[in-house]
PDB file of C-alpha atoms in Angstrom:
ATOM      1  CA  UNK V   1     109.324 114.410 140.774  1.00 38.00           C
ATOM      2  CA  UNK V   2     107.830 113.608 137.233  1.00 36.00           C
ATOM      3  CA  UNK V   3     104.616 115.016 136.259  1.00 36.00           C
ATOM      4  CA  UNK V   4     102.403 113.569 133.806  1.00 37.00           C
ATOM      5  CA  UNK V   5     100.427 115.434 131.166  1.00 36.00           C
ATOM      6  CA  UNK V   6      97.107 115.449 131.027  1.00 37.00           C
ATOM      7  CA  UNK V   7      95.803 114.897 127.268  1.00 37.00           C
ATOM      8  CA  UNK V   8      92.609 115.867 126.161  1.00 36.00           C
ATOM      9  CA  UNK V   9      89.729 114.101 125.000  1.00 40.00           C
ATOM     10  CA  UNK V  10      90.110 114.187 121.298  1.00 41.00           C
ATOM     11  CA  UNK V  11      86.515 115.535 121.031  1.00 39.00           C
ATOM     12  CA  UNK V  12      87.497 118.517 123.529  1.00 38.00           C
ATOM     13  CA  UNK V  13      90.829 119.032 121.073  1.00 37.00           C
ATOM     14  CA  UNK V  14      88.066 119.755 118.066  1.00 41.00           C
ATOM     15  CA  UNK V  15      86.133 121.738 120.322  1.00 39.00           C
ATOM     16  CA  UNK V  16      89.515 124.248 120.255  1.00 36.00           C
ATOM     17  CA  UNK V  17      90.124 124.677 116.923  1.00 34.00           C
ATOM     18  CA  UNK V  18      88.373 125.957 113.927  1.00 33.00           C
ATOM     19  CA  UNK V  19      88.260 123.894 111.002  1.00 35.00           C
ATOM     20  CA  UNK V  20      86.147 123.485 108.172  1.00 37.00           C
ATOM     21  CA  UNK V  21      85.801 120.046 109.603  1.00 44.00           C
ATOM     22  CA  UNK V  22      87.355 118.253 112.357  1.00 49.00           C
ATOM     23  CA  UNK V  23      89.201 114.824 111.898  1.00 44.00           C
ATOM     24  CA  UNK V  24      88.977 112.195 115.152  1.00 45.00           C
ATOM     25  CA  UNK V  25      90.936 109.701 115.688  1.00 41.00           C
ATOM     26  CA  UNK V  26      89.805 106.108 115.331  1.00 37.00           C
ATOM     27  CA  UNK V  27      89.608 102.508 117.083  1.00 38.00           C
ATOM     28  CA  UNK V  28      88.667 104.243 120.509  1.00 35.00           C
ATOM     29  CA  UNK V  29      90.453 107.569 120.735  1.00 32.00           C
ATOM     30  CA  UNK V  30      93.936 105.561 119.875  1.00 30.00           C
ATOM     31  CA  UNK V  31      95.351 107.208 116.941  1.00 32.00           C
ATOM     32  CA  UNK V  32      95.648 104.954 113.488  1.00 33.00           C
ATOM     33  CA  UNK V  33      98.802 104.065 112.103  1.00 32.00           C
ATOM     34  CA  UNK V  34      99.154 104.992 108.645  1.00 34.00           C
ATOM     35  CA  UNK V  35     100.958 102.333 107.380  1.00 35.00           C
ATOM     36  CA  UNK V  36      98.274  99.361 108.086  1.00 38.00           C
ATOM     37  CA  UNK V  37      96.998  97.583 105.820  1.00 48.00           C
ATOM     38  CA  UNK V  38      93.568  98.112 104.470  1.00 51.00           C
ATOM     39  CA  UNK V  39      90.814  95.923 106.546  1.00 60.00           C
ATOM     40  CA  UNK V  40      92.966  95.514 109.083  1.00 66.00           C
ATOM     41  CA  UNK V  41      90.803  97.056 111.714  1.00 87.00           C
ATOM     42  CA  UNK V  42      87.610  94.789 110.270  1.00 96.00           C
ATOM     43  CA  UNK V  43      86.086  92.064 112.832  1.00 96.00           C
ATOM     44  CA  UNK V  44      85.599  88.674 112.142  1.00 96.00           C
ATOM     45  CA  UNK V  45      81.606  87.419 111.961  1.00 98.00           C
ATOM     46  CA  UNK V  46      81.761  85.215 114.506  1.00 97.00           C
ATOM     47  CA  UNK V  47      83.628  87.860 117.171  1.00 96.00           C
ATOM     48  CA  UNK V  48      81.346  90.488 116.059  1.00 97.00           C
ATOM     49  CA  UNK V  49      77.497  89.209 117.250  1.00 96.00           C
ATOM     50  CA  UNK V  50      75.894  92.562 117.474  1.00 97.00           C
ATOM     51  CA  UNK V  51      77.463  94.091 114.028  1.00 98.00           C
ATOM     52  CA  UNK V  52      79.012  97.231 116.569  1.00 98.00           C
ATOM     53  CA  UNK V  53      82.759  96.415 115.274  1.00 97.00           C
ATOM     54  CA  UNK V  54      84.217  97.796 112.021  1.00 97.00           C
ATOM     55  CA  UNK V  55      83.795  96.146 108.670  1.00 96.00           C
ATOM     56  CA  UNK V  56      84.140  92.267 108.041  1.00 98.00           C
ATOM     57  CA  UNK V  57      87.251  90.199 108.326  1.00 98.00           C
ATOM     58  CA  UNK V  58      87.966  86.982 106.120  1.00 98.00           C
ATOM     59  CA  UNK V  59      87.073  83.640 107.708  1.00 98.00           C
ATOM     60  CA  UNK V  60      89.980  81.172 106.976  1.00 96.00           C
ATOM     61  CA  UNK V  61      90.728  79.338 110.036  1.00 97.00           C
ATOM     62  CA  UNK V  62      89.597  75.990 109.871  1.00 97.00           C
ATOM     63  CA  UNK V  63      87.587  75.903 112.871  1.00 97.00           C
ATOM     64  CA  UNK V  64      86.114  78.622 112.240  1.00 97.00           C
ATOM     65  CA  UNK V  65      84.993  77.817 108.582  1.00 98.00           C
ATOM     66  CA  UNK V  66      83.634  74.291 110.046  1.00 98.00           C
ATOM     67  CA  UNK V  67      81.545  76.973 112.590  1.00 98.00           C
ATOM     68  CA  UNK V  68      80.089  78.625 109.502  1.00 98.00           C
ATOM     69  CA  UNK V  69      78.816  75.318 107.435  1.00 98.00           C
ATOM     70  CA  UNK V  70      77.452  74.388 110.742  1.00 98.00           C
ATOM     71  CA  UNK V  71      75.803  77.551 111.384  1.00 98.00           C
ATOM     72  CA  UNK V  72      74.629  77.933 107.624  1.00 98.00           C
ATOM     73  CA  UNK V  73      73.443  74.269 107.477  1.00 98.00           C
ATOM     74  CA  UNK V  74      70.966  75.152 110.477  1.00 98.00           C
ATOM     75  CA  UNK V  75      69.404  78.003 108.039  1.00 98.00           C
ATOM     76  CA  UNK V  76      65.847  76.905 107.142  1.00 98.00           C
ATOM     77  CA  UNK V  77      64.808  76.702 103.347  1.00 98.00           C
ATOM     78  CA  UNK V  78      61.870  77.958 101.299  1.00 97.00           C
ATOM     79  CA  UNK V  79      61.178  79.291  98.024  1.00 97.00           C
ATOM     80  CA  UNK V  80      61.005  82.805  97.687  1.00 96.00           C
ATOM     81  CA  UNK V  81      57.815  84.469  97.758  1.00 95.00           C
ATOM     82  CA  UNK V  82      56.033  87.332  95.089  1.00 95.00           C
ATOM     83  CA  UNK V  83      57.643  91.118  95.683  1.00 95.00           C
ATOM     84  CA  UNK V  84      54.075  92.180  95.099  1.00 96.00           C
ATOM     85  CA  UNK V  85      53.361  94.937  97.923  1.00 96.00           C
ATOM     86  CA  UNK V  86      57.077  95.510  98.703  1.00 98.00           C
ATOM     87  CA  UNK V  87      58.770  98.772  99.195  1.00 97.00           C
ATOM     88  CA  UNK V  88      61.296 100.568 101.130  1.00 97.00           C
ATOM     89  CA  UNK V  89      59.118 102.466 103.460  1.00 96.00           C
ATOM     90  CA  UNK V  90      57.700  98.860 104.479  1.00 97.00           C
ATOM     91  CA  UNK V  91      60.720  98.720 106.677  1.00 98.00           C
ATOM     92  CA  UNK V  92      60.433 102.443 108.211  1.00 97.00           C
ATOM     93  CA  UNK V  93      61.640 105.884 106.680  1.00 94.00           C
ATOM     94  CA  UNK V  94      65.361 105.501 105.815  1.00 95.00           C
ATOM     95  CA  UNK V  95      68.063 105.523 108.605  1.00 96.00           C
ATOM     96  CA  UNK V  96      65.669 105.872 111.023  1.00 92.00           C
ATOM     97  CA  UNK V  97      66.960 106.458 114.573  1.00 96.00           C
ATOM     98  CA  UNK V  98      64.130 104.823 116.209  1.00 94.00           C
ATOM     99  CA  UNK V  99      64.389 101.394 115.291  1.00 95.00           C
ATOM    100  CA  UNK V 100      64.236 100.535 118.907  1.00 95.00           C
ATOM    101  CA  UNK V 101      65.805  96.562 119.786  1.00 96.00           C
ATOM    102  CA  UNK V 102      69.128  97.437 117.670  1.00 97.00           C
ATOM    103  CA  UNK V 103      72.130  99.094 118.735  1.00 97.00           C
ATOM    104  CA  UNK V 104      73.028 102.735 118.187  1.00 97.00           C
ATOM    105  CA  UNK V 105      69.147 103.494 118.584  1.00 97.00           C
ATOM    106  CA  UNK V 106      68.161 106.512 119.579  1.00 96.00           C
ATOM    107  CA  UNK V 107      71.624 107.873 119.813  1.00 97.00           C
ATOM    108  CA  UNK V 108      70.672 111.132 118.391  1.00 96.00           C
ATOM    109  CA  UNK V 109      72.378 110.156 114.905  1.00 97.00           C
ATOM    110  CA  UNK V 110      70.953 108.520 111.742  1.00 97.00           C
ATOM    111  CA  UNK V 111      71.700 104.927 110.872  1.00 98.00           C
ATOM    112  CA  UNK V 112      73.492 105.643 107.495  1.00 98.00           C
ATOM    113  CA  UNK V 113      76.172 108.045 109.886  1.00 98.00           C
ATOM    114  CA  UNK V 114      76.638 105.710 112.697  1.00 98.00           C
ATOM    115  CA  UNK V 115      77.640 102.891 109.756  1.00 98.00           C
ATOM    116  CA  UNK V 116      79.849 105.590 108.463  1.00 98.00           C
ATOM    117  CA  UNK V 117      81.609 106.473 111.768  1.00 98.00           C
ATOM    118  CA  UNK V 118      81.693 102.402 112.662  1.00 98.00           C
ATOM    119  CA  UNK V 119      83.662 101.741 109.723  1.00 98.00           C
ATOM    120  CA  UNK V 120      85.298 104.755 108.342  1.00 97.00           C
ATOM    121  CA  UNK V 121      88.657 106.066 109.010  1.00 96.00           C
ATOM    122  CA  UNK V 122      90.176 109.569 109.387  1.00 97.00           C
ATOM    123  CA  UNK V 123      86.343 110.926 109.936  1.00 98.00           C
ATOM    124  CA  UNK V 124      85.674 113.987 109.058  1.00 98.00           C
ATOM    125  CA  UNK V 125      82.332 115.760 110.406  1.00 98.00           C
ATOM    126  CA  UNK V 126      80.316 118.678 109.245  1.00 97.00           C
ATOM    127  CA  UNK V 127      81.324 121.479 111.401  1.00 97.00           C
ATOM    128  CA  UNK V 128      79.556 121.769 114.566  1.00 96.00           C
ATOM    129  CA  UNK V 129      78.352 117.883 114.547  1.00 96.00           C
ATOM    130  CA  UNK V 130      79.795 114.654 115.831  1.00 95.00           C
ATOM    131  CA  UNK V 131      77.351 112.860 113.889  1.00 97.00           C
ATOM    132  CA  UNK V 132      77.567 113.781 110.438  1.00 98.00           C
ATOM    133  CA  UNK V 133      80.148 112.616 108.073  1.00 98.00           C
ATOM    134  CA  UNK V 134      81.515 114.581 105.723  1.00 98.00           C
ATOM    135  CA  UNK V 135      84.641 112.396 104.474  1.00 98.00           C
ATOM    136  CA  UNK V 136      86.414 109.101 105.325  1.00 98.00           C
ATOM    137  CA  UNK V 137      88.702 106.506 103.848  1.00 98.00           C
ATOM    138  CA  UNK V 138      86.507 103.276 103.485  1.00 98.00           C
ATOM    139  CA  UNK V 139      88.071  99.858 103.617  1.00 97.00           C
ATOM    140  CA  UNK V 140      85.657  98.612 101.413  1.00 98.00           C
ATOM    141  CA  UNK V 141      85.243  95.160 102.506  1.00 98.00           C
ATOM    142  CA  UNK V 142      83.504  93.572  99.198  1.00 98.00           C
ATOM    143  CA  UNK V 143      86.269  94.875  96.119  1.00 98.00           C
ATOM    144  CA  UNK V 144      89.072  94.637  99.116  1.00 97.00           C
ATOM    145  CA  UNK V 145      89.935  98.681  97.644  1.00 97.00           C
ATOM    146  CA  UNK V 146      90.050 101.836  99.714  1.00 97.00           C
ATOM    147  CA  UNK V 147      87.867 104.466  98.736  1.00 98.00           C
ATOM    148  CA  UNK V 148      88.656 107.850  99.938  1.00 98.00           C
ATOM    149  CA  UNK V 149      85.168 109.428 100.507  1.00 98.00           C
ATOM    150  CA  UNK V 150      83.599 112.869 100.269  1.00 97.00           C
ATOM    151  CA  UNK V 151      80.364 113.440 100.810  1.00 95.00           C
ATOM    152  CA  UNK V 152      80.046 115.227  96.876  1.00 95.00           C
ATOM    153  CA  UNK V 153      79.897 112.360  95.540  1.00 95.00           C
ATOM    154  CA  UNK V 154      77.832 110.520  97.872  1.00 95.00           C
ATOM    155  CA  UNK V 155      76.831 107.536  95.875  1.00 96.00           C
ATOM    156  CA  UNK V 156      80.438 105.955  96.055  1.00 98.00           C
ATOM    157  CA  UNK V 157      79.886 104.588  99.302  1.00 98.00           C
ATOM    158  CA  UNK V 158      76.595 103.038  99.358  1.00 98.00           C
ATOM    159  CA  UNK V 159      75.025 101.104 102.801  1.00 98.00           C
ATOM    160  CA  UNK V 160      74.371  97.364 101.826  1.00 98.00           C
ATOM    161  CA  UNK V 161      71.481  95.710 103.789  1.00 98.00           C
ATOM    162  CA  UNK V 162      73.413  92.015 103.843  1.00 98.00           C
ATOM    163  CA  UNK V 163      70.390  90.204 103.468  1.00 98.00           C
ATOM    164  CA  UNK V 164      68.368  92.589 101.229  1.00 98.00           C
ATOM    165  CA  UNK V 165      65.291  94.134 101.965  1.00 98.00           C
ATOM    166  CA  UNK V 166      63.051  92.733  99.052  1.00 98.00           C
ATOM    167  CA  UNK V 167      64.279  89.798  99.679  1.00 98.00           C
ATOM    168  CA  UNK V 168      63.567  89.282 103.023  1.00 98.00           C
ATOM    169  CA  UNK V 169      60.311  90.609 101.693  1.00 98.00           C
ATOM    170  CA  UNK V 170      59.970  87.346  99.683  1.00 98.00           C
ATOM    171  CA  UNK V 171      61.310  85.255 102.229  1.00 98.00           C
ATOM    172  CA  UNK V 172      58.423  86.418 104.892  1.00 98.00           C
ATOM    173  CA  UNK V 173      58.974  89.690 106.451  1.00 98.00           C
ATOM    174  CA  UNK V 174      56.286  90.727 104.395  1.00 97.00           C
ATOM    175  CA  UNK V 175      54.023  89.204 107.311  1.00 97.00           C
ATOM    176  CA  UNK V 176      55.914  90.436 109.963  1.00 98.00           C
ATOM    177  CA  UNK V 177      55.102  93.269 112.176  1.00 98.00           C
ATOM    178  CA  UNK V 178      56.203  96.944 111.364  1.00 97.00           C
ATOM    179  CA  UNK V 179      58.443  97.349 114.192  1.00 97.00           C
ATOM    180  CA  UNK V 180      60.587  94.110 113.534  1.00 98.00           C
ATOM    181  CA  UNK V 181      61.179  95.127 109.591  1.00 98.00           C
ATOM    182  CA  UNK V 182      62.519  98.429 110.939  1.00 98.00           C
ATOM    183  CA  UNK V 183      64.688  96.198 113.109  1.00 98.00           C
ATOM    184  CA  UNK V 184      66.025  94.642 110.225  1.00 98.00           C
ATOM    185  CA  UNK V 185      66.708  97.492 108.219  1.00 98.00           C
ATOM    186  CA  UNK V 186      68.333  99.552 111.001  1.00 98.00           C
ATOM    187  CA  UNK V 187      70.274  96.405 112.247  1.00 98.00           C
ATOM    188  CA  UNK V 188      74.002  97.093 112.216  1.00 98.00           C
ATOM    189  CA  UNK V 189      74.570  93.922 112.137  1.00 98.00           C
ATOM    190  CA  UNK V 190      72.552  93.525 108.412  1.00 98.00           C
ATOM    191  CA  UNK V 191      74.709  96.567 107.273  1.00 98.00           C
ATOM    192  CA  UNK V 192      78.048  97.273 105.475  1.00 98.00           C
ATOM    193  CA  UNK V 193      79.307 100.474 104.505  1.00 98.00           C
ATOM    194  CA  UNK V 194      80.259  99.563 100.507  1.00 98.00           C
ATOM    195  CA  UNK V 195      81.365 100.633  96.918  1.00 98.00           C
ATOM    196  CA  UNK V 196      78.532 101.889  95.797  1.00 98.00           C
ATOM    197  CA  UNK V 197      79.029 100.310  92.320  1.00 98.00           C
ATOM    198  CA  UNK V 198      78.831  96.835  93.662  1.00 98.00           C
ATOM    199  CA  UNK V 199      76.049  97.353  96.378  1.00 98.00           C
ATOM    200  CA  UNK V 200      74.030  98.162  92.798  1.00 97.00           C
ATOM    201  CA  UNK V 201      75.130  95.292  91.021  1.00 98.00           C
ATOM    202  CA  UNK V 202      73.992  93.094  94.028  1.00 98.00           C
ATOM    203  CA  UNK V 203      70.063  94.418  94.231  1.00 97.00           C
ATOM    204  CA  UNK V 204      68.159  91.910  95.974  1.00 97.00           C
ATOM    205  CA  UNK V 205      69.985  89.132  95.063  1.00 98.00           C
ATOM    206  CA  UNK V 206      70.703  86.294  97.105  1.00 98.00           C
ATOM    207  CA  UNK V 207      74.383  84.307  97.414  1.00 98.00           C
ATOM    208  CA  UNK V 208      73.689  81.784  94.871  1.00 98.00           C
ATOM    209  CA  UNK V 209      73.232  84.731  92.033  1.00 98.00           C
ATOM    210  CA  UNK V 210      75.616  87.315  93.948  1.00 98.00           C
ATOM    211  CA  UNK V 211      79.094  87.651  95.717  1.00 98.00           C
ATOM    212  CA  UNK V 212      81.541  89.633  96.756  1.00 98.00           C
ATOM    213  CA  UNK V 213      84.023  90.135  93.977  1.00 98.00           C
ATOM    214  CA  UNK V 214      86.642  89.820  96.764  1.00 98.00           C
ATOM    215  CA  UNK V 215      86.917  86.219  96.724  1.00 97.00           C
ATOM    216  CA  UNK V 216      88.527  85.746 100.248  1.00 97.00           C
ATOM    217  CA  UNK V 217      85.617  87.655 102.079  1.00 98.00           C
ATOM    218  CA  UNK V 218      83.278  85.758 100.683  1.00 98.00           C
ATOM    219  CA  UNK V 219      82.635  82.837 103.777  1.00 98.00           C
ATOM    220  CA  UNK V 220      82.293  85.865 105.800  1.00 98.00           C
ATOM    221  CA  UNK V 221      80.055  87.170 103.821  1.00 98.00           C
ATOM    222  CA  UNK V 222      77.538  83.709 103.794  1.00 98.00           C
ATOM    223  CA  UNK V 223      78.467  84.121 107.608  1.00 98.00           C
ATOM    224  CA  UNK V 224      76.947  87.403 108.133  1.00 98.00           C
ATOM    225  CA  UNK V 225      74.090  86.979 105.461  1.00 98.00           C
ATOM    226  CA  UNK V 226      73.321  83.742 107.950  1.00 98.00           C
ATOM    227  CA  UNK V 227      73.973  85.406 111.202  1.00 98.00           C
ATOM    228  CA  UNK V 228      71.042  87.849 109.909  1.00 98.00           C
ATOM    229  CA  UNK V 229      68.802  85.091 108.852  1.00 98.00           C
ATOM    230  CA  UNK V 230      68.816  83.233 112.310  1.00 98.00           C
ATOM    231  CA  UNK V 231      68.776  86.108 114.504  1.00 98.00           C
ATOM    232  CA  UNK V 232      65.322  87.581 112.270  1.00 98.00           C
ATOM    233  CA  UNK V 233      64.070  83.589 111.943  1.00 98.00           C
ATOM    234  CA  UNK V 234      64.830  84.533 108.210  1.00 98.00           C
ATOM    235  CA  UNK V 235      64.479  81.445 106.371  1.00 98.00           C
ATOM    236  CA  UNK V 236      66.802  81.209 102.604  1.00 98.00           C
ATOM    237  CA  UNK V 237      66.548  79.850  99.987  1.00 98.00           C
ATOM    238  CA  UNK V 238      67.978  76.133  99.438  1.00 98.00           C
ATOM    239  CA  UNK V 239      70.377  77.509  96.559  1.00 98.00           C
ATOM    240  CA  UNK V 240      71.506  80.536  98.179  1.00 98.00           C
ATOM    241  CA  UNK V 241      72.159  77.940 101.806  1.00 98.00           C
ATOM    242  CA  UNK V 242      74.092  75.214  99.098  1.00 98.00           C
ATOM    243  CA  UNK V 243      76.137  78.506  97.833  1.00 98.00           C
ATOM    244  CA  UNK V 244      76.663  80.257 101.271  1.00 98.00           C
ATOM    245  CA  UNK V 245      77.933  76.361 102.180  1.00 98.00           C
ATOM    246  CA  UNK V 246      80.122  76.113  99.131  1.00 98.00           C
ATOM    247  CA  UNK V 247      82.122  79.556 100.155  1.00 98.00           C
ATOM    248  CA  UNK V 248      83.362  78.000 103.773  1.00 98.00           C
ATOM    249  CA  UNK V 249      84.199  74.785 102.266  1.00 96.00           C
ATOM    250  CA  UNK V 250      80.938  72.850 102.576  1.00 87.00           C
TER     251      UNK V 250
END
């Protein structure tokens, strides 16, 4: 008669060993190979509505690309407003884990970790936490490098709000009620794990003045940036919907 082993959870396995931090597997428990390629775990915009799957595939299919001028043609258009009266803690404290309306709410684990365990690889926690990360290897969707991360240097992996804060600021959030601008900021979905030295070169901007310098994510980055826009009502403005359009072939 053959008898099967049980395995363990891989959170019970860390539970029986001491380490100065514990590494879990990825992609569901299932261990990662270590010969794939980098982004190959990312999800494509359009199979990834909530912003729960890892990073951000290209869009090159040619159905799909007609699905993002369609979707980015629907975008309304306005000029962008002043930034007087804007600041971060208009949209809530930072990583809040109250944003209610947004997944990974009130999981007992900050925004900026949960984007670090979506998206990360070979996590590492701070000992005696599940939540907080304490290294990774980033697939960093916007150079198209890997970035092995430690949490000394902090500032090399920086979260990107897609469509920026101040400029959804300009754009009209600046009228909207508090809860809804802690939606936004809090929104996986508006949020990408990043180098850090291009999420500072991008600031506010908007995709007519700032892309990806990985040319072949950039449709699915005009994707996401629209995705955003529609689900918040978010209008753009007209150059930043003619560049978005220009990046999937429109």
């Amino acid at each position: 008669m053959l008898t099967r082993r049980r395995s363990l959870p891989a959170a019970a396995l860390c539970g029986l060993v001491v380490l100065s931090g514990c590494t879990l597997p990825v992609d569901g428990g299932q261990e990662s190979s270590g010969g794939s390629a980098p982004g190959a775990r990312a999800a494509s915009p359009f199979r990834n509505p909530d912003g729960t799957e890892p990073g951000l595939a290209p869009v090159t299919a040619e159905g799909e690309r007609a699905r993002a001028r369609t979707l980015i043609d629907g975008l309304a258009t306005k000029g962008r407003g002043p930034r007087t009266g804007y600041e971060r803690d208009a949209f809530g404290h930072a990583w809040l884990d109250k944003a209610d309306g947004v997944p990974f709410a009130r999981n007992g684990c900050d925004t900026r970790n949960d984007l670090l365990r979506r998206d990360g690889r070979e996590l590492r926690f701070r000992d005696g936490s599940d939540c907080v990360v304490v290294a990774m290897t980033l697939d960093d969707p916007y150079t198209g490098t890997t970035i092995d991360w430690r949490k000394q240097k902090a500032a090399e992996v920086q979260i990107d709000h897609v469509v920026p804060l101040s400029y959804a600021w300009q754009m009209g959030a600046s009228r909207w009620s508090d809860a809804k601008r802690k939606r936004l900021a809090n929104d996986p979905l508006n949020l990408l794990p990043v180098q850090g030295r291009a999420n500072s070169a991008k600031g506010d901007s908007g995709p007519a003045s700032w892309l990806p310098p990985a040319k072949g994510i950039r449709c699915a980055y005009a994707v996401r940036f629209a995705q955003v826009a529609e689900k918040y009502e978010l209008p753009v403005t007209a150059p930043d919907r003619t560049a978005m359009l220009g990046q999937c072939g429109g």
